[in-house]
Amino acid sequence: MKKIKAIRGMRDIIYPESSKWDIITSRAQDILRLAGFRSIYLPAAEYTSLFSRTIGEDTDIVKKEMYSFKDKKGRDLTLRPEGTAGAVRAMIENRLLEGRVREKVMYTGAMFRYEKPQSGRYRQFYQLGCEIFGSSSVYADAEITCLAAEILDAVLVRDYVFRVNSIGCEECRKNYVKELRKFLSSRLSRLCEDCVRRFDTNILRVLDCKNSSCRKEQDEIPPMSQFLCVECTDFFARFLDITESGNINIVKDARLVRGLDYYTGVVFEVECGGDIILAGGRYDNLVSELGGGSVPACGWALGLDRVSEKSRITVDGIPLFYIALIDGGEEKEARKIAGALRSEGIPVEVDFEKAPAGKKFKMADRRGVSAVGIIGGKEIETSSVSVKNMRTGNQESFGLEDIEGIIKYIKC
RNA sequence: GUGGGUGUAGCUCAGUGGCAGAGCACCUGGUUGUGGCCCAGGUGGCCGCCGGUUCAAAUCCGGUCAUCCACCCCA
């Protein structure tokens, strides 16, 4: 029979990697919870139009990377390629953004993009994100930035750098786009094919084109910072001021425009060893674009797959206490000790299988346990349990009730 | 979407036209109530798949699929 394998670009996260993910997720969630964020759980699929409208028709994500399909009623659905659009839709739909509100939410889950898999890139990948709704204060941008850094530190990611830019509000962008069009119209012949198209559809993206000929032109392009309005200039300056006074490694990058169209104002991404592991920014128009009134917002998402790869967290095998039954019929005693040890926080596994003692020890050894409790005929007679410390190889006998003694022995 | 590398035992790989291999892992025994170390033995393969060339193909040719890497893009 042909073996069925996981589909291309999708993988199983198994231990010890999965244990590492548990730790990273819970540390990140703890930090966000302490900052007032609450969890929401969102659908993995949405109507396709939610993404095409918010992310942008001319983005790679929408044009060629979406897992889109028709359901049995012919509805156009898409497995979410990112989390923000769905989060905003949910906030509006559940009427959480009405009136003067301040909502802080976090989410985690699988995202899907039909890309060619390579290192650090999967078709199903996991994000953990947070969003602040209802604040137009620069302190909101600064806070999520600092929280991102705090989380990366907490999960032992080293040598990362925040790249930040401001792509301005609608007004400044309108002016800038006009200037850009004027400037580039005479140079179209020197741009790549994609950028010629972008000239009409999404001219800002010419700024971060990686094509070498476009690169040359980019240096000549007047930077966006010259066209930001007074408010946006001031906002960005204050953002830099606040974040730079923290201990964050942060650099300005005038070319940073992000691959999703809904951003306004401050945008940032975190690079670590050449990979983008976290990204986000402000999106003051997204809520209203989805019919939710004028609610400013900002947020970010980190890629769990990539963060885990950079994280230096190491996971030890769980130090188990392994109870081996030798002659059979000692199940009652074994379960009693197991229960008592577990309530003291010691993970205990009881091996009820019938097998020679040598096998049991071999099993225990493979599971990486720190101690084995042996209960057989001899122990039953004396109401005791023999405990072998697998690290030292020593063995000692304890009374069945002597939980404290057992714990002390296996811990030394 | 574009370009490149690699597919042989569970894993890492050797084998470049002539009997399918090694190390590690696994199983059994040495040790029937004691793991690791050691020793002896053993299981395990449509050589990714389909076709072609040949007396003969893991080996050469064509295709295909998978996988890894890079680009584009992105978390």
PDB file of C-alpha atoms (C1' of nucleotides) in Angstrom, chain A residues 8 113 119 121 205 210 258-259 276 306 359 366 374 378-379 388 390 395, chain B residues 1-2 26-28 33-36 66-67 69-75:
ATOM      1  CA  ARG A   8       3.561  19.613   0.282  1.00  0.00           C
ATOM      2  CA  ARG A 113      -0.220  30.482   1.538  1.00  0.00           C
ATOM      3  CA  SER A 119      13.670  26.858   4.526  1.00  0.00           C
ATOM      4  CA  ARG A 121       8.644  28.895   4.606  1.00  0.00           C
ATOM      5  CA  ARG A 205       5.743  48.876  -4.259  1.00  0.00           C
ATOM      6  CA  LYS A 210      14.511  43.854  -5.419  1.00  0.00           C
ATOM      7  CA  ARG A 258       5.183  46.073   3.412  1.00  0.00           C
ATOM      8  CA  GLY A 259       3.427  43.609   1.185  1.00  0.00           C
ATOM      9  CA  ILE A 276      11.556  38.276   8.717  1.00  0.00           C
ATOM     10  CA  ARG A 306      10.484  31.115  12.243  1.00  0.00           C
ATOM     11  CA  LYS A 359      12.365  -4.714  28.660  1.00  0.00           C
ATOM     12  CA  ARG A 366      14.366   5.320  26.214  1.00  0.00           C
ATOM     13  CA  ILE A 374       9.597  -1.297  40.823  1.00  0.00           C
ATOM     14  CA  LYS A 378       8.693  -8.876  46.948  1.00  0.00           C
ATOM     15  CA  GLU A 379       7.518  -5.300  47.319  1.00  0.00           C
ATOM     16  CA  LYS A 388      16.034   3.034  41.096  1.00  0.00           C
ATOM     17  CA  MET A 390      18.454   5.930  36.581  1.00  0.00           C
ATOM     18  CA  GLN A 395      18.391   1.565  44.135  1.00  0.00           C
TER      19      GLN A 395
ATOM     20  C1'   G B   1       6.132  31.607 -11.241  1.00  0.00           C
ATOM     21  C1'   U B   2      11.989  31.112 -12.358  1.00  0.00           C
ATOM     22  C1'   C B  26      15.775  -1.988  15.600  1.00  0.00           C
ATOM     23  C1'   C B  27      14.929  -7.337  17.211  1.00  0.00           C
ATOM     24  C1'   U B  28      16.994 -11.973  19.701  1.00  0.00           C
ATOM     25  C1'   G B  33      13.466  -8.942  38.948  1.00  0.00           C
ATOM     26  C1'   U B  34      17.217  -4.228  36.296  1.00  0.00           C
ATOM     27  C1'   G B  35      18.498   0.182  31.255  1.00  0.00           C
ATOM     28  C1'   G B  36      23.182   2.316  29.278  1.00  0.00           C
ATOM     29  C1'   A B  66       8.797  14.122  -4.234  1.00  0.00           C
ATOM     30  C1'   U B  67      12.251  16.796  -1.427  1.00  0.00           C
ATOM     31  C1'   C B  69      18.155  25.251  -1.591  1.00  0.00           C
ATOM     32  C1'   A B  70      18.106  30.026  -3.961  1.00  0.00           C
ATOM     33  C1'   C B  71      15.221  34.005  -6.532  1.00  0.00           C
ATOM     34  C1'   C B  72      10.477  36.548  -6.531  1.00  0.00           C
ATOM     35  C1'   C B  73       7.541  37.371  -2.404  1.00  0.00           C
ATOM     36  C1'   C B  74       6.725  36.770   2.575  1.00  0.00           C
ATOM     37  C1'   A B  75       5.780  35.287   8.929  1.00  0.00           C
TER      38        A B  75
END
